[in-house]
Amino acid sequence: MTVPSITLNSGATIPQLGFGVFQVPPDQTAAVTAQALEVGYRHIDTAQMYQNEAGVGEAIRSSGLPREELFITSKLNNGFHRPDDARREFDATMARLGLDRIDLFLIHWPLPTRYDGDYVSTWKVLSELVADGRAASVGVSNFQPAHLERIIGETGVVPAVNQVEVHPYFANEEVRAASHEHGIAIEAWSPIAQGAVLDDEVLGKVAAAHGKTVSQVTLRWHVERGDIVFPKTTRVERMRENLDIFDFSLTPDEVATISGLDRGEAGRRGPNPDTFDYIPD
Ligand code: NDP
């Protein structure tokens, strides 16, 4: 099973399919991530907010895999946007992961209604991490077009990725297009809508036509649109299933049919980044 890679605007390459660990309980993360690596995943997406970076670090070490074969992403938590906090908490992430260089580090949410609307100084800290060689690439998550314009306009530094909610019920085309205009790759979070698309009749028909599951055709739709995905599961058979999407293709009509399931704003599973202001305790 060969997972294709995408070249980011930083020059780094990222496996287009990875493994997400949101909602994997911290005490199970080392074992679950180790299993994902065993099955063949080489790209892991974690975050300070998930409280399971240490488990990811443990799995990396116990895998014995060469560091250069792995692509590891984490994200700055919402309470740490002030520059000194961001620098300190990046160090804490690296200690928990046991890494001296991370492949990708993101601002998790823009929080435009917090910090006096300043996410630009946070973005400057992330660019320092690249200059220091501690992050190979940096990017953002949940940034709307206006947020992208602002950080690029004020710093001249273009994020490598924008990790945003995308799935058949929420295609998020405006944000995808605005990101692409800047050469920013899209990472599609909740790619199977946390399971909400799995009973969809239209997707069921496409899946049956290929002898694949709904999860597989949905992930394939993302990949054919050029986005990066990292479905989450704690079950080994689903890890294998979600990885097994590179031996078939969708027709252009099937891609269009799946894209036609978009419900716009009503299709969101997560919060709207323009108003989301959650800061964990
Ligand atoms: P997903 O769309 O990946 O769906 C995960 C859910 O689907 C779980 O309940 C899982 O259950 C189930 N599932 C997975 N594979 C299958 C399958 N083949 N058949 C049936 N059910 C399946 O949702 P996530 O929200 O976890 O998104 C994926 C990743 O995106 C996260 O882990 C995280 O890395 C990232 N993310 C980022 C966000 C951000 O703000 N930047 C926000 C949300 C997610 P089970 O475990 O029981 O198999």
Coordinates of C-alpha atoms and ligand atoms in Angstrom, one line a residue:
M1 CA 0.0 0.0 0.0
T2 CA 1.7 3.2 -1.1
V3 CA 0.2 6.4 0.2
P4 CA 0.8 9.3 -2.2
S5 CA 2.7 12.4 -1.0
I6 CA 1.9 16.0 -1.5
T7 CA 4.6 18.7 -1.7
L8 CA 3.9 21.6 0.5
N9 CA 4.9 25.2 -0.2
S10 CA 7.7 24.8 2.3
G11 CA 9.2 22.1 0.1
A12 CA 8.4 19.4 2.6
T13 CA 6.4 16.3 1.5
I14 CA 3.4 15.0 3.5
P15 CA 1.7 11.7 3.2
Q16 CA -1.8 12.5 1.8
L17 CA -3.4 10.0 4.2
G18 CA -2.6 9.9 7.9
F19 CA -4.1 9.0 11.2
G20 CA -5.9 11.4 13.5
V21 CA -5.9 11.0 17.3
F22 CA -8.6 13.5 18.4
Q23 CA -10.8 11.8 21.0
V24 CA -8.4 8.9 21.4
P25 CA -8.2 8.6 25.2
P26 CA -4.7 9.7 26.5
D27 CA -4.2 6.3 28.3
Q28 CA -4.9 4.4 25.0
T29 CA -3.0 6.7 22.6
A30 CA 0.3 4.9 22.7
A31 CA -1.2 1.5 22.0
V32 CA -3.7 2.8 19.3
T33 CA -1.0 4.9 17.6
A34 CA 1.5 2.0 17.7
Q35 CA -1.2 -0.2 16.0
A36 CA -1.7 2.5 13.3
L37 CA 2.0 2.6 12.6
E38 CA 2.1 -1.2 12.5
V39 CA -0.8 -1.2 9.9
G40 CA 1.2 1.2 7.8
Y41 CA 0.3 4.8 8.7
R42 CA 3.2 7.2 8.6
H43 CA 1.5 10.5 9.3
I44 CA 0.0 11.3 12.7
D45 CA -2.1 14.3 13.6
T46 CA -2.3 15.3 17.2
A47 CA -2.8 18.5 19.2
Q48 CA -2.0 20.0 22.6
M49 CA -5.8 20.1 23.1
Y50 CA -6.2 16.3 22.7
Q51 CA -3.9 15.8 25.7
N52 CA -2.4 12.7 24.1
E53 CA 0.9 14.0 22.6
A54 CA 2.9 11.9 25.1
G55 CA 1.1 8.7 23.9
V56 CA 2.0 9.6 20.3
G57 CA 5.7 10.2 21.4
E58 CA 5.7 6.8 23.1
A59 CA 4.4 5.1 20.0
I60 CA 7.0 6.8 17.8
R61 CA 9.8 5.6 20.0
S62 CA 8.5 2.0 20.4
S63 CA 7.9 1.6 16.7
G64 CA 11.6 1.7 15.9
L65 CA 10.8 3.4 12.6
P66 CA 13.4 5.9 11.3
R67 CA 12.4 9.4 12.2
E68 CA 12.5 10.5 8.5
E69 CA 9.8 8.0 7.6
L70 CA 7.3 9.7 9.9
F71 CA 5.3 12.9 9.5
I72 CA 4.1 14.3 12.9
T73 CA 1.8 17.3 13.3
S74 CA 0.7 19.0 16.5
K75 CA -1.2 22.3 17.2
L76 CA -1.0 25.2 19.6
N77 CA -3.8 25.2 22.2
N78 CA -6.2 28.1 22.4
G79 CA -5.0 29.4 25.7
F80 CA -1.5 29.9 24.5
H81 CA -1.7 32.5 21.7
R82 CA 0.4 35.1 23.5
P83 CA 4.0 34.9 22.0
D84 CA 5.8 33.9 25.2
D85 CA 3.1 31.2 26.0
A86 CA 3.3 29.9 22.4
R87 CA 7.1 29.5 22.6
R88 CA 7.0 27.8 26.0
E89 CA 4.2 25.5 25.0
F90 CA 5.8 24.5 21.7
D91 CA 8.8 23.4 23.9
A92 CA 6.4 21.4 26.0
T93 CA 4.9 19.7 22.9
M94 CA 8.4 18.7 21.7
A95 CA 9.2 17.3 25.1
R96 CA 6.0 15.2 25.2
L97 CA 6.6 14.0 21.7
G98 CA 10.3 13.4 22.4
L99 CA 11.2 15.2 19.2
D100 CA 13.8 17.9 18.4
R101 CA 12.1 18.8 15.1
I102 CA 8.4 18.6 14.2
D103 CA 7.1 18.2 10.7
L104 CA 4.2 20.5 11.0
F105 CA 2.9 22.8 13.8
L106 CA -0.4 24.7 13.5
I107 CA -2.3 27.4 15.2
H108 CA -5.4 25.3 16.2
W109 CA -8.1 28.1 16.0
P110 CA -7.8 31.8 15.0
L111 CA -10.0 32.9 18.0
P112 CA -10.7 36.3 16.3
T113 CA -12.8 37.5 19.3
R114 CA -10.0 36.7 21.8
Y115 CA -6.6 38.3 22.4
D116 CA -7.9 41.7 21.1
G117 CA -8.2 40.0 17.7
D118 CA -4.5 39.4 17.5
Y119 CA -3.5 36.1 15.9
V120 CA -0.8 37.8 13.9
S121 CA 1.8 37.8 16.7
T122 CA 1.1 34.1 17.3
W123 CA 1.7 33.4 13.6
K124 CA 5.0 35.3 13.8
V125 CA 6.1 32.9 16.6
L126 CA 5.3 29.9 14.4
S127 CA 7.5 31.4 11.6
E128 CA 10.4 31.7 14.1
L129 CA 10.1 28.0 14.7
V130 CA 10.9 27.4 11.0
A131 CA 13.7 29.9 11.0
D132 CA 15.1 28.1 14.1
G133 CA 14.8 24.7 12.3
R134 CA 12.6 23.3 15.0
A135 CA 9.5 23.0 12.7
A136 CA 9.9 21.9 9.1
S137 CA 6.6 23.5 8.2
V138 CA 4.0 25.6 10.0
G139 CA 0.4 26.3 9.2
V140 CA -3.0 27.2 10.5
S141 CA -6.2 25.4 11.3
N142 CA -9.8 26.8 11.0
F143 CA -8.6 30.0 9.4
Q144 CA -11.3 31.7 7.3
P145 CA -10.3 33.6 4.1
A146 CA -10.0 37.0 6.0
H147 CA -7.8 35.4 8.6
L148 CA -5.5 34.1 5.9
E149 CA -5.3 37.5 4.2
R150 CA -4.4 39.2 7.4
I151 CA -1.5 36.9 8.5
I152 CA -0.1 36.8 5.0
G153 CA -0.6 40.5 4.5
E154 CA 1.0 41.5 7.8
T155 CA 3.9 39.0 7.8
G156 CA 4.5 37.9 4.2
V157 CA 4.7 34.3 5.6
V158 CA 2.3 31.9 3.8
P159 CA 1.1 28.9 5.9
A160 CA 1.9 25.5 4.4
V161 CA -1.5 24.1 5.2
N162 CA -5.0 25.2 6.4
Q163 CA -6.6 22.3 8.4
V164 CA -10.4 22.9 8.2
E165 CA -13.6 20.9 8.4
V166 CA -14.3 19.3 5.0
H167 CA -16.6 16.3 4.2
P168 CA -19.4 15.6 1.8
Y169 CA -22.0 17.4 3.9
F170 CA -19.7 20.4 4.4
A171 CA -17.5 20.9 1.3
N172 CA -16.2 24.3 2.6
E173 CA -15.4 25.4 -1.0
E174 CA -14.9 29.1 -0.2
V175 CA -12.1 28.4 2.3
R176 CA -10.6 25.7 0.1
A177 CA -10.5 28.1 -2.9
A178 CA -9.0 31.0 -0.8
S179 CA -6.3 28.7 0.6
H180 CA -5.5 27.3 -2.9
E181 CA -5.1 30.9 -4.2
H182 CA -2.2 31.3 -1.8
G183 CA -0.7 27.9 -2.5
I184 CA -1.8 26.6 0.8
A185 CA -2.7 22.8 1.0
I186 CA -6.0 21.8 2.6
E187 CA -6.1 19.3 5.4
A188 CA -9.7 18.0 5.7
W189 CA -10.7 17.4 9.3
S190 CA -13.5 15.0 10.2
P191 CA -13.2 13.6 6.7
I192 CA -16.1 11.1 7.3
A193 CA -18.0 13.7 9.3
Q194 CA -17.3 11.7 12.5
G195 CA -19.4 8.9 11.0
A196 CA -22.4 11.0 10.0
V197 CA -22.0 10.2 6.3
L198 CA -21.7 6.5 6.7
D199 CA -25.5 5.8 6.3
D200 CA -25.9 8.1 3.3
E201 CA -27.7 6.3 0.4
V202 CA -26.0 8.2 -2.4
L203 CA -22.6 7.3 -0.9
G204 CA -23.8 3.8 -0.4
K205 CA -24.5 3.4 -4.1
V206 CA -21.1 4.7 -5.1
A207 CA -19.5 2.4 -2.6
A208 CA -21.4 -0.6 -3.9
A209 CA -20.4 0.2 -7.5
H210 CA -16.7 -0.2 -6.4
G211 CA -17.1 -3.0 -3.9
K212 CA -15.8 -0.5 -1.3
T213 CA -17.2 0.9 1.9
V214 CA -18.7 4.3 2.4
S215 CA -15.8 5.4 4.5
Q216 CA -13.4 4.3 1.7
V217 CA -15.2 6.1 -1.2
T218 CA -15.5 9.2 1.0
L219 CA -11.8 9.2 1.8
R220 CA -11.1 8.6 -1.9
W221 CA -13.2 11.6 -2.8
H222 CA -11.1 13.8 -0.6
V223 CA -7.8 12.4 -2.0
E224 CA -9.0 12.9 -5.6
R225 CA -9.8 16.5 -4.8
G226 CA -6.2 16.9 -3.6
D227 CA -6.9 17.3 0.1
I228 CA -4.9 15.7 2.9
V229 CA -6.9 13.4 5.3
F230 CA -6.3 11.6 8.6
P231 CA -9.4 9.7 9.7
K232 CA -9.5 8.6 13.4
T233 CA -10.4 5.1 14.6
T234 CA -9.4 3.0 17.6
R235 CA -10.2 -0.2 15.7
V236 CA -7.5 -2.0 13.8
E237 CA -9.9 -3.4 11.1
R238 CA -11.0 0.2 10.4
M239 CA -7.4 1.4 10.3
R240 CA -6.8 -1.1 7.5
E241 CA -10.1 -0.2 5.8
N242 CA -9.4 3.5 5.8
L243 CA -5.9 2.9 4.4
D244 CA -7.1 0.7 1.6
I245 CA -8.2 3.4 -0.9
F246 CA -5.4 3.4 -3.5
D247 CA -6.5 0.5 -5.7
F248 CA -9.6 2.2 -7.3
S249 CA -10.7 5.6 -8.7
L250 CA -14.0 7.5 -8.8
T251 CA -15.3 8.7 -12.1
P252 CA -15.7 12.4 -12.6
D253 CA -19.5 12.0 -12.3
E254 CA -19.1 10.2 -9.0
V255 CA -16.9 12.9 -7.6
A256 CA -19.5 15.5 -8.7
T257 CA -22.3 13.5 -7.2
I258 CA -20.5 13.3 -3.8
S259 CA -19.7 17.0 -4.0
G260 CA -23.4 17.6 -4.6
L261 CA -24.2 16.4 -1.1
D262 CA -22.9 19.6 0.3
R263 CA -25.4 21.2 2.8
G264 CA -23.5 24.4 3.3
E265 CA -23.4 25.9 6.8
A266 CA -26.1 23.4 7.9
G267 CA -23.6 20.6 7.2
R268 CA -21.0 21.7 9.7
R269 CA -20.2 19.2 12.6
G270 CA -17.9 21.6 14.4
P271 CA -18.1 25.3 15.4
N272 CA -17.8 28.3 13.1
P273 CA -14.3 29.7 13.4
D274 CA -15.5 33.3 13.2
T275 CA -17.2 32.9 16.5
F276 CA -15.5 30.0 18.3
D277 CA -13.8 31.3 21.4
Y278 CA -13.3 28.2 23.6
I279 CA -10.3 28.2 25.9
P280 CA -9.8 24.9 27.8
D281 CA -9.3 25.2 31.6
Ligands
NDP1 P1 -13.6 11.3 11.5 O1 -14.4 11.9 10.4 O2 -12.2 10.8 11.2 O3 -14.5 10.2 12.1 C1 -14.1 9.5 13.2 C2 -15.3 8.6 13.7 O4 -15.6 7.7 12.7 C3 -15.0 7.8 14.9 O5 -16.2 7.8 15.7 C4 -14.7 6.4 14.4 O6 -15.1 5.5 15.3 C5 -15.5 6.3 13.1 N1 -14.9 5.6 12.0 C6 -13.6 5.8 11.6 N2 -13.4 4.9 10.5 C7 -14.5 4.2 10.3 C8 -14.9 3.2 9.4 N3 -14.1 2.8 8.5 N4 -16.2 2.7 9.5 C9 -17.0 3.2 10.5 N5 -16.7 4.1 11.4 C10 -15.5 4.6 11.3 O7 -13.6 12.4 12.7 P2 -12.5 13.2 13.6 O8 -13.2 14.3 14.1 O9 -11.8 12.3 14.5 O10 -11.5 13.8 12.5 C11 -10.3 13.1 12.1 C12 -9.1 13.9 12.6 O11 -9.1 15.3 12.2 C13 -9.0 14.0 14.1 O12 -8.6 12.8 14.7 C14 -8.0 15.2 14.3 O13 -6.7 14.7 14.0 C15 -8.5 16.1 13.1 N6 -9.4 17.1 13.6 C16 -9.0 18.4 13.7 C17 -9.8 19.4 14.1 C18 -9.3 20.8 14.1 O14 -10.0 21.7 14.7 N7 -8.1 21.1 13.6 C19 -11.2 19.2 14.6 C20 -11.6 17.8 14.5 C21 -10.7 16.8 14.0 P3 -14.1 4.4 16.0 O15 -13.0 5.1 16.6 O16 -15.0 3.7 17.1 O17 -13.8 3.4 14.9

